mmCIF file of C-alpha atoms in Angstrom:
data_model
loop_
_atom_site.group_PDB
_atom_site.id
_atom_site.type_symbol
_atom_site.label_atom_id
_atom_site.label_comp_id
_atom_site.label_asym_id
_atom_site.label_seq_id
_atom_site.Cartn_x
_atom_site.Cartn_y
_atom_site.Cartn_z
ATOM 1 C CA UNK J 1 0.000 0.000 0.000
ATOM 2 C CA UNK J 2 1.242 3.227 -0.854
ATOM 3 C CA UNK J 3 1.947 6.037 1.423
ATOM 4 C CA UNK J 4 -0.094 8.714 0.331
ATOM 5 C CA UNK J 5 -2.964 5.679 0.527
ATOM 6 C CA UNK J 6 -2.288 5.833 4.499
ATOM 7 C CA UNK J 7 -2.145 9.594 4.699
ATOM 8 C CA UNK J 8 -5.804 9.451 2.913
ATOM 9 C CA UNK J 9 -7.546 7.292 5.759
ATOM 10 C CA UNK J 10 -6.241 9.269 8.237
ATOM 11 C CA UNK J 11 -7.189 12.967 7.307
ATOM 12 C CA UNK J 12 -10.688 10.808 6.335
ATOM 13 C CA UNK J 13 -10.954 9.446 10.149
ATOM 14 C CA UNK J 14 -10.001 13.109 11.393
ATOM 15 C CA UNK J 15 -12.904 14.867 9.106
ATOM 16 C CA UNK J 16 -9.578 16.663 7.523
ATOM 17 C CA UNK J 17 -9.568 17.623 3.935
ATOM 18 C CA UNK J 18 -6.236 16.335 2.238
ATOM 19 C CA UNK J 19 -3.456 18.693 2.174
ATOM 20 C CA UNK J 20 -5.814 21.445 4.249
ATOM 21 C CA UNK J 21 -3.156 21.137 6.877
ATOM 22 C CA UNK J 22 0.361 21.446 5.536
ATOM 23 C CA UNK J 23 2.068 20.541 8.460
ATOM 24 C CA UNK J 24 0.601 17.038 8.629
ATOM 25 C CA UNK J 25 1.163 16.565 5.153
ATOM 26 C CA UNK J 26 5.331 17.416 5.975
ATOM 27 C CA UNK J 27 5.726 15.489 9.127
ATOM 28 C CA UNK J 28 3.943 12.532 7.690
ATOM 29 C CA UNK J 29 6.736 10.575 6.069
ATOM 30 C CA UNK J 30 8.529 11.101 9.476
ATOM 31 C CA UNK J 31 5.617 10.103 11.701
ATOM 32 C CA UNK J 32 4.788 7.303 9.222
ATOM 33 C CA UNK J 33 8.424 5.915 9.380
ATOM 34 C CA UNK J 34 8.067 5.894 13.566
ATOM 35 C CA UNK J 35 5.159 4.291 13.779
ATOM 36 C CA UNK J 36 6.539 1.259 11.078
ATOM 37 C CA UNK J 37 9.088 1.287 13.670
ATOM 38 C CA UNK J 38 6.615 0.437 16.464
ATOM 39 C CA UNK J 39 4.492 -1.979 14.313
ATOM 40 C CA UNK J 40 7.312 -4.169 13.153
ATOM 41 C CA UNK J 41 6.767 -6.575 15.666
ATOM 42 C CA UNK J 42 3.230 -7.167 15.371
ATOM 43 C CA UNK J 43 3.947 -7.316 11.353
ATOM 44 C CA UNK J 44 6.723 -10.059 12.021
ATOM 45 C CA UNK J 45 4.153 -11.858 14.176
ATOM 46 C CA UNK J 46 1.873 -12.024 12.394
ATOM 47 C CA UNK J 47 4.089 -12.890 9.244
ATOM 48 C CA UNK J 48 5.708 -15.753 11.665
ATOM 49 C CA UNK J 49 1.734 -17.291 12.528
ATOM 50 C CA UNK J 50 1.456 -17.294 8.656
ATOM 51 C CA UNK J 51 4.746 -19.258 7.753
ATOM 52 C CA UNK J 52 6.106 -15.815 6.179
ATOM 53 C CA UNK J 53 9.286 -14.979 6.708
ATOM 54 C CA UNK J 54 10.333 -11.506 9.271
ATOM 55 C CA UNK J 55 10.796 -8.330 7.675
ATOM 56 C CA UNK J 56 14.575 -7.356 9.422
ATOM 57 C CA UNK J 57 13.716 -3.835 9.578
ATOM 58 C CA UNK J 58 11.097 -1.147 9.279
ATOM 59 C CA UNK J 59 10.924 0.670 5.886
ATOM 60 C CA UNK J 60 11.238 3.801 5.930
ATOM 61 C CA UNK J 61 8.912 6.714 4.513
ATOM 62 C CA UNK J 62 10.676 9.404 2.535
ATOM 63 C CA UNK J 63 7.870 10.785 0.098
ATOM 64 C CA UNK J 64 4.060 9.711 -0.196
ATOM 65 C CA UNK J 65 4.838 7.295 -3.267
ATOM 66 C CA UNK J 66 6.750 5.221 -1.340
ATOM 67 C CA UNK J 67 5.135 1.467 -0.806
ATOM 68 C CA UNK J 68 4.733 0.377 2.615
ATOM 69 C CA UNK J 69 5.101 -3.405 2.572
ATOM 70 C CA UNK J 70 2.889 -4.315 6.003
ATOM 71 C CA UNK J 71 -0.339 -5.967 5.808
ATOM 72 C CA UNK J 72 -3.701 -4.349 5.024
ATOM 73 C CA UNK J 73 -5.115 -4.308 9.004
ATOM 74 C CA UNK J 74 -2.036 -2.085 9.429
ATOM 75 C CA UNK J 75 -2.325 -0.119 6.906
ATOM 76 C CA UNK J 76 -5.781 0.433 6.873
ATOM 77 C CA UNK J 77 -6.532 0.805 9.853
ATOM 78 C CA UNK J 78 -3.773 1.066 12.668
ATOM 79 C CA UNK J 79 -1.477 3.781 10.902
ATOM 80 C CA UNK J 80 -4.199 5.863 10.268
ATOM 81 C CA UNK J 81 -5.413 5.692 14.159
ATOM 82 C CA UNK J 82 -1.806 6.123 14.733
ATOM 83 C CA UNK J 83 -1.271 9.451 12.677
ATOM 84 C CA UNK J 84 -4.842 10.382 14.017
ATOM 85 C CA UNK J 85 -3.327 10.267 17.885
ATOM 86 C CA UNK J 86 -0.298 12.307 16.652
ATOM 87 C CA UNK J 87 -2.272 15.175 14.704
ATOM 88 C CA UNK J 88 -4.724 15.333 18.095
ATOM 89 C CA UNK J 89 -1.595 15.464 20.268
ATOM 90 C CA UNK J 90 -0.583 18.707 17.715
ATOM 91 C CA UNK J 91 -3.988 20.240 18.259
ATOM 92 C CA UNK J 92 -3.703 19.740 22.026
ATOM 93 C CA UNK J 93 -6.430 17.449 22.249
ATOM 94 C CA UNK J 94 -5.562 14.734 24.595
ATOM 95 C CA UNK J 95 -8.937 12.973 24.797
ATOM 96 C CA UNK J 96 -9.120 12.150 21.103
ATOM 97 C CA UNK J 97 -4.964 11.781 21.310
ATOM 98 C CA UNK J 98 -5.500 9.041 23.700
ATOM 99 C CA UNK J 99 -8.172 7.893 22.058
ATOM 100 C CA UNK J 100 -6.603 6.937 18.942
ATOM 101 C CA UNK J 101 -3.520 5.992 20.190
ATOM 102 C CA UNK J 102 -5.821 2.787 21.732
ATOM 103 C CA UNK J 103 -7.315 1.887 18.737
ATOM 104 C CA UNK J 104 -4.055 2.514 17.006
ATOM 105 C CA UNK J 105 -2.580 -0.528 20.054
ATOM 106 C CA UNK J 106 -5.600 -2.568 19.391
ATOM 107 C CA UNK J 107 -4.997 -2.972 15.850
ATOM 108 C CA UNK J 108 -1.499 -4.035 15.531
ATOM 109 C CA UNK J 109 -2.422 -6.549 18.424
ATOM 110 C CA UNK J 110 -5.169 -7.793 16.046
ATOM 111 C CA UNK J 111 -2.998 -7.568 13.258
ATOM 112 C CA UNK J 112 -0.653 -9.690 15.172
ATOM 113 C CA UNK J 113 -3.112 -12.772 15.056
ATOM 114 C CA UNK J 114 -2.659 -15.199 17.758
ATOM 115 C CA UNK J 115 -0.901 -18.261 17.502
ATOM 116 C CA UNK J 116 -2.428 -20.927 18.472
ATOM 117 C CA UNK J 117 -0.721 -22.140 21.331
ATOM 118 C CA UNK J 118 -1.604 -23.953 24.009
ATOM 119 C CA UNK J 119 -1.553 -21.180 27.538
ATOM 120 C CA UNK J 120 -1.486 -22.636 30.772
ATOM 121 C CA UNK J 121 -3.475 -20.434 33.412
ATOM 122 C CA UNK J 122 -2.840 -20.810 36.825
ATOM 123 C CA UNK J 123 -5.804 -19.232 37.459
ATOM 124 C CA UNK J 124 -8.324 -21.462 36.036
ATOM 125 C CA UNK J 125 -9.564 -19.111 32.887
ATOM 126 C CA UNK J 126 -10.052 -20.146 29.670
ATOM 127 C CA UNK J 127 -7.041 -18.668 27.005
ATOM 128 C CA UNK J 128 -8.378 -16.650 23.523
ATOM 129 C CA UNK J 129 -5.251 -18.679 21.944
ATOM 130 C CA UNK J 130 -6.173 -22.202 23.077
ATOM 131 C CA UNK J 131 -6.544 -24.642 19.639
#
């Protein structure tokens, strides 16, 4: 998925009309790049679950037309809650920064897809990742 794809979902979640705020639009690459950083790990587990092999590092975002090589939940849908919780942190909004920076968690930790494996609780409960 392309960059400028990413930046499009999140100016749509925010009610913002592309390229009405040109500050977001030049600290995107940047902020894109850092959050790639954090969602490596939930990428390279969920690549692992699927028999895929790791990426070894994050790419990097230098200009909108760059491809961004993570799958679609990412994409779609936790990089634009993640750019939504920076831009709200910019407006001083720390309700709706907060906000999205949960759903932005939530995401890569369903992108992440569990594994399968058998958990043993010592508390009696039943595990989510029990076959």
């Amino acid at each position: 998925m392309k960059a400028e794809t990413v930046y499009k979902l999140a100016c749509a979640i925010m009610f913002e009309k592309t390229g009405l705020d040109p500050d977001f639009q030049t600290f995107f690459p940047g902020l894109a790049t850092m959050l790639l950083q954090e969602a490596l790990p939930y990428e390279n587990a969920r690549r692992e679950t699927l028999g895929q092999p790791p990426l070894e590092e994050a790419p990097a975002v230098a200009d909108m037309e760059d491809d961004i090589p993570f799958c679609d939940l990412i994409c779609r849908v936790a990089l634009p809650y993640g750019m939504a919780s920076w831009y709200f942190q910019d407006e001083m909004n720390d309700y709706r920064s907060q906000d999205y920076r949960g759903r932005y968690i939530l995401a890569l930790r369903d992108a992440a897809l569990c594994r399968g494996e058998s958990v043993d609780d010592c508390y009696g409960g039943n595990s989510p990742c029990r076959p």
